Amino acid sequence: MPSAGVFMVLSGAVLEGVAQVCLKHSAAAQARRRGWLAAGVLLFLVEIALYTRALKTLPISVAYPVSALSYAAVVLSAFLLLGERPDHRRWLGVVLIVLGAACAIPA
Amino acid sequence: MPDPDSALRPPVAPTPLLWLGLAGTVAADSFGQVFWKRLATALPDSDDPLLLLGAAARLPATWWMTGLLLCQLLLWLAVLRRSELSFAQPLTSLSYVGVGLLSWLWLGEVLQPRTLLSVGLILAGVMLVSRSAPRRDRATAAPERASGSP
């Protein structure tokens, strides 16, 4: 069962995916640009707080590889929320990152 | 007539200075991450955000981390001026190797074989995710002009 620290890092990775979508909206939007920017920055700050809290108990040799899931989260968020269409190479990259992060989590 | 997109298409061949910049970017990121770990372990056990921020501000690790991550940003911007993003971005994932090494050498963390496997998989995955489509060479661009028509 993954520790609370791992869950914090995982949650942070998910938040980063959503944060990047907010920043993308901020860059592309005609209206409510500041709202999207504020949302993105707030999510990043929450991610930083979660990651720092996780580092209190989790070795960085575990936390940092698990945080790579943010790459996967960004691709997934872009696919689900922005309608982007990653090619097969990116999807394979996502799979490898998920496998790599899973390997880093202690049994 | 100068090419308005030339600033977005820097020379492809990496120079020694570019390699140095990339190495510096990876090193700054790796050391910055380790200082982040030192900062986290030094913080008091509290849920009060103001207390935590105050404690963090008094820790040398905070300032080292901030300085190193700023250095990383500046070096990265310099690298991007001299390199294609699709070349440089995947190489920054070498910080996963750097952090692993530093966690072992400096923090005394034990690196399990699964950690090494993890880093290898993530490196491969990040490189695949980060690579963008290759830019077209100028010699093969706009073939419709070869006919000589105005």
Coordinates of C-alpha atoms in Angstrom, one line a residue:
Chain A
M1 CA 0.0 0.0 0.0
P2 CA 1.6 3.3 -1.1
S3 CA 2.4 5.7 1.8
A4 CA 0.7 9.0 2.4
G5 CA 3.8 10.7 0.9
V6 CA 3.4 8.8 -2.3
F7 CA -0.3 9.8 -2.5
M8 CA 0.7 13.5 -2.0
V9 CA 3.2 13.3 -4.9
L10 CA 0.6 11.5 -7.1
S11 CA -2.0 14.2 -6.2
G12 CA 0.5 16.9 -7.0
A13 CA 1.2 15.4 -10.4
V14 CA -2.5 15.4 -11.2
L15 CA -2.8 19.0 -10.1
E16 CA 0.1 19.9 -12.3
G17 CA -1.7 18.4 -15.3
V18 CA -4.8 20.6 -14.6
A19 CA -2.6 23.6 -13.8
Q20 CA -1.0 23.4 -17.2
V21 CA -4.4 23.3 -18.8
C22 CA -5.4 26.4 -16.9
L23 CA -2.2 28.1 -18.1
K24 CA -3.0 27.1 -21.7
H25 CA -6.5 28.5 -21.4
S26 CA -4.9 31.7 -19.9
A27 CA -2.6 32.0 -22.9
A28 CA -5.3 31.3 -25.5
A29 CA -8.4 32.9 -23.9
Q30 CA -9.9 36.2 -25.0
A31 CA -11.9 36.6 -21.7
R32 CA -11.2 35.6 -18.1
R33 CA -7.5 35.3 -18.9
R34 CA -6.5 36.4 -15.4
G35 CA -8.9 33.9 -13.8
W36 CA -7.3 31.0 -15.7
L37 CA -3.8 32.3 -14.8
A38 CA -4.8 32.6 -11.1
A39 CA -6.2 29.1 -11.1
G40 CA -3.1 27.7 -12.7
V41 CA -0.8 29.5 -10.3
L42 CA -2.9 28.4 -7.3
L43 CA -2.8 24.8 -8.4
F44 CA 1.0 25.0 -8.8
L45 CA 1.3 26.4 -5.3
V46 CA -0.8 23.6 -3.9
E47 CA 1.3 21.1 -5.8
I48 CA 4.5 22.6 -4.3
A49 CA 3.0 22.4 -0.8
L50 CA 2.0 18.8 -1.3
Y51 CA 5.4 17.8 -2.7
T52 CA 7.3 19.6 0.2
R53 CA 5.1 17.8 2.7
A54 CA 5.7 14.5 1.0
L55 CA 9.5 15.1 1.0
K56 CA 9.4 15.2 4.8
T57 CA 8.9 11.5 5.0
L58 CA 9.7 10.2 1.5
P59 CA 13.2 9.7 0.2
I60 CA 13.8 12.0 -2.8
S61 CA 15.0 9.0 -4.8
V62 CA 11.4 7.9 -4.6
A63 CA 9.6 11.2 -4.7
Y64 CA 11.3 12.7 -7.7
P65 CA 10.8 9.8 -10.0
V66 CA 7.2 9.5 -8.9
S67 CA 6.7 13.2 -9.6
A68 CA 7.6 12.5 -13.3
L69 CA 4.0 11.4 -13.5
S70 CA 3.3 15.1 -14.1
Y71 CA 4.5 14.6 -17.7
A72 CA 1.9 11.9 -18.1
A73 CA -0.8 14.0 -16.3
V74 CA -0.1 16.9 -18.7
V75 CA -0.5 14.7 -21.8
L76 CA -3.7 13.2 -20.3
S77 CA -5.2 16.5 -19.3
A78 CA -4.4 18.0 -22.7
F79 CA -6.2 15.0 -24.3
L80 CA -9.2 15.1 -22.0
L81 CA -9.7 18.8 -21.4
L82 CA -8.2 20.5 -24.5
G83 CA -9.0 18.0 -27.2
E84 CA -5.3 17.6 -28.1
R85 CA -4.4 14.4 -30.0
P86 CA -1.0 13.1 -28.9
D87 CA 0.6 10.7 -31.4
H88 CA 1.4 7.1 -30.6
R89 CA 5.0 8.0 -29.6
R90 CA 3.7 10.3 -26.9
W91 CA 1.3 7.7 -25.6
L92 CA 4.1 5.2 -25.4
G93 CA 6.1 7.8 -23.5
V94 CA 3.2 8.1 -21.1
V95 CA 3.1 4.4 -20.5
L96 CA 6.8 4.2 -19.9
I97 CA 6.6 7.1 -17.4
V98 CA 3.7 5.4 -15.5
L99 CA 5.7 2.2 -15.4
G100 CA 8.8 4.0 -14.2
A101 CA 6.9 5.8 -11.5
A102 CA 5.3 2.6 -10.4
C103 CA 8.7 0.9 -10.1
A104 CA 9.9 3.8 -7.8
I105 CA 7.1 3.2 -5.3
P106 CA 8.3 1.0 -2.5
A107 CA 6.5 -2.3 -2.1
Chain B
M1 CA 15.3 40.1 -46.4
P2 CA 16.0 38.5 -43.0
D3 CA 14.0 35.4 -42.1
P4 CA 11.5 36.5 -39.3
D5 CA 11.5 32.9 -38.0
S6 CA 15.3 32.6 -37.9
A7 CA 15.3 33.2 -34.1
L8 CA 13.1 30.2 -33.7
R9 CA 15.5 28.0 -35.7
P10 CA 18.9 28.2 -34.1
P11 CA 21.9 26.1 -35.4
V12 CA 21.3 22.4 -35.1
A13 CA 24.9 21.3 -34.4
P14 CA 25.6 21.5 -30.6
T15 CA 28.6 23.4 -29.5
P16 CA 30.8 22.8 -26.4
L17 CA 29.2 25.9 -24.8
L18 CA 25.8 24.4 -25.4
W19 CA 26.8 21.1 -23.8
L20 CA 28.1 23.1 -20.9
G21 CA 24.9 25.0 -20.6
L22 CA 22.9 21.7 -20.7
A23 CA 25.1 20.1 -18.1
G24 CA 24.7 23.2 -15.9
T25 CA 20.9 23.1 -16.3
V26 CA 20.8 19.5 -15.2
A27 CA 23.3 20.1 -12.3
A28 CA 21.4 23.1 -11.0
D29 CA 18.1 21.2 -11.1
S30 CA 19.6 18.2 -9.4
F31 CA 21.2 20.1 -6.6
G32 CA 18.1 22.3 -6.3
Q33 CA 15.9 19.2 -5.8
V34 CA 18.2 17.9 -3.1
F35 CA 18.2 21.2 -1.2
W36 CA 14.4 21.0 -1.5
K37 CA 14.5 17.7 0.3
R38 CA 16.8 19.2 3.0
L39 CA 14.4 22.1 3.4
A40 CA 11.4 19.7 3.8
T41 CA 13.1 17.6 6.4
A42 CA 14.1 20.7 8.4
L43 CA 10.6 22.2 8.5
P44 CA 8.8 21.8 11.8
D45 CA 5.8 19.4 12.1
S46 CA 3.0 21.9 11.8
D47 CA -0.1 22.6 9.6
D48 CA 0.2 26.4 10.1
P49 CA 1.2 27.8 6.7
L50 CA 2.5 31.1 8.1
L51 CA 4.6 29.3 10.6
L52 CA 6.0 27.0 7.9
L53 CA 6.7 29.9 5.6
G54 CA 8.5 31.7 8.4
A55 CA 10.6 28.7 9.2
A56 CA 11.4 28.1 5.6
A57 CA 12.6 31.7 5.1
R58 CA 15.1 31.2 7.9
L59 CA 16.6 28.0 6.5
P60 CA 19.7 28.2 4.3
A61 CA 18.4 25.3 2.3
T62 CA 15.5 27.5 1.1
W63 CA 17.8 30.1 -0.3
W64 CA 20.2 27.5 -1.9
M65 CA 17.2 25.8 -3.5
T66 CA 15.7 29.1 -4.8
G67 CA 19.1 30.3 -6.1
L68 CA 19.8 27.0 -7.9
L69 CA 16.4 26.8 -9.5
L70 CA 16.7 30.4 -10.7
C71 CA 20.2 29.5 -12.1
Q72 CA 18.5 26.5 -13.8
L73 CA 16.0 28.8 -15.4
L74 CA 18.6 31.3 -16.7
L75 CA 20.8 28.5 -18.0
W76 CA 17.8 26.9 -19.7
L77 CA 16.8 30.1 -21.4
A78 CA 20.4 30.5 -22.6
V79 CA 20.4 26.9 -23.9
L80 CA 17.1 27.5 -25.8
R81 CA 18.6 30.5 -27.6
R82 CA 21.3 28.2 -29.0
S83 CA 19.4 24.9 -29.5
E84 CA 16.3 23.3 -30.8
L85 CA 13.7 22.6 -28.1
S86 CA 13.2 19.0 -29.3
F87 CA 17.0 18.4 -28.8
A88 CA 17.4 20.1 -25.4
Q89 CA 14.2 19.3 -23.6
P90 CA 14.6 15.5 -23.5
L91 CA 18.2 15.9 -22.2
T92 CA 17.0 17.8 -19.1
S93 CA 15.4 14.5 -18.0
L94 CA 19.0 13.5 -17.0
S95 CA 18.2 15.3 -13.8
Y96 CA 16.4 12.1 -12.7
V97 CA 19.9 10.5 -12.9
G98 CA 21.5 13.5 -11.1
V99 CA 19.0 13.5 -8.3
G100 CA 19.4 9.7 -7.8
L101 CA 23.2 10.0 -7.6
L102 CA 23.1 13.0 -5.3
S103 CA 20.5 11.3 -3.0
W104 CA 22.9 8.4 -2.7
L105 CA 26.2 10.4 -2.4
W106 CA 25.0 13.3 -0.3
L107 CA 21.9 12.2 1.6
G108 CA 22.9 8.6 2.1
E109 CA 19.7 7.2 0.6
V110 CA 19.9 3.6 -0.6
L111 CA 19.2 3.1 -4.2
Q112 CA 17.3 -0.1 -4.9
P113 CA 17.6 -1.9 -8.3
R114 CA 14.0 -0.9 -8.9
T115 CA 14.9 2.7 -8.5
L116 CA 17.5 2.4 -11.3
L117 CA 14.9 0.7 -13.5
S118 CA 12.5 3.4 -12.6
V119 CA 14.9 6.1 -13.8
G120 CA 15.6 4.3 -17.0
L121 CA 11.9 3.9 -17.9
I122 CA 11.2 7.5 -17.0
L123 CA 14.1 8.8 -19.1
A124 CA 12.8 6.8 -22.1
G125 CA 9.3 8.0 -21.5
V126 CA 10.2 11.7 -21.0
M127 CA 12.2 11.6 -24.2
L128 CA 9.3 10.2 -26.2
V129 CA 6.8 12.7 -24.7
S130 CA 9.1 15.7 -25.1
R131 CA 10.2 15.2 -28.7
S132 CA 8.3 17.4 -31.1
A133 CA 8.0 16.9 -34.8
P134 CA 11.4 17.6 -36.6
R135 CA 11.6 20.9 -38.4
R136 CA 11.9 20.8 -42.2
D137 CA 15.3 21.5 -43.7
R138 CA 15.4 24.7 -45.8
A139 CA 16.6 22.7 -48.8
T140 CA 13.4 20.6 -48.8
A141 CA 11.0 23.4 -47.9
A142 CA 8.6 24.9 -50.4
P143 CA 9.2 22.5 -53.3
E144 CA 6.6 24.4 -55.4
R145 CA 9.2 27.2 -56.0
A146 CA 11.5 24.9 -58.0
S147 CA 9.5 25.3 -61.2
G148 CA 10.7 29.0 -61.6
S149 CA 7.2 30.4 -61.9
P150 CA 6.6 33.8 -60.2

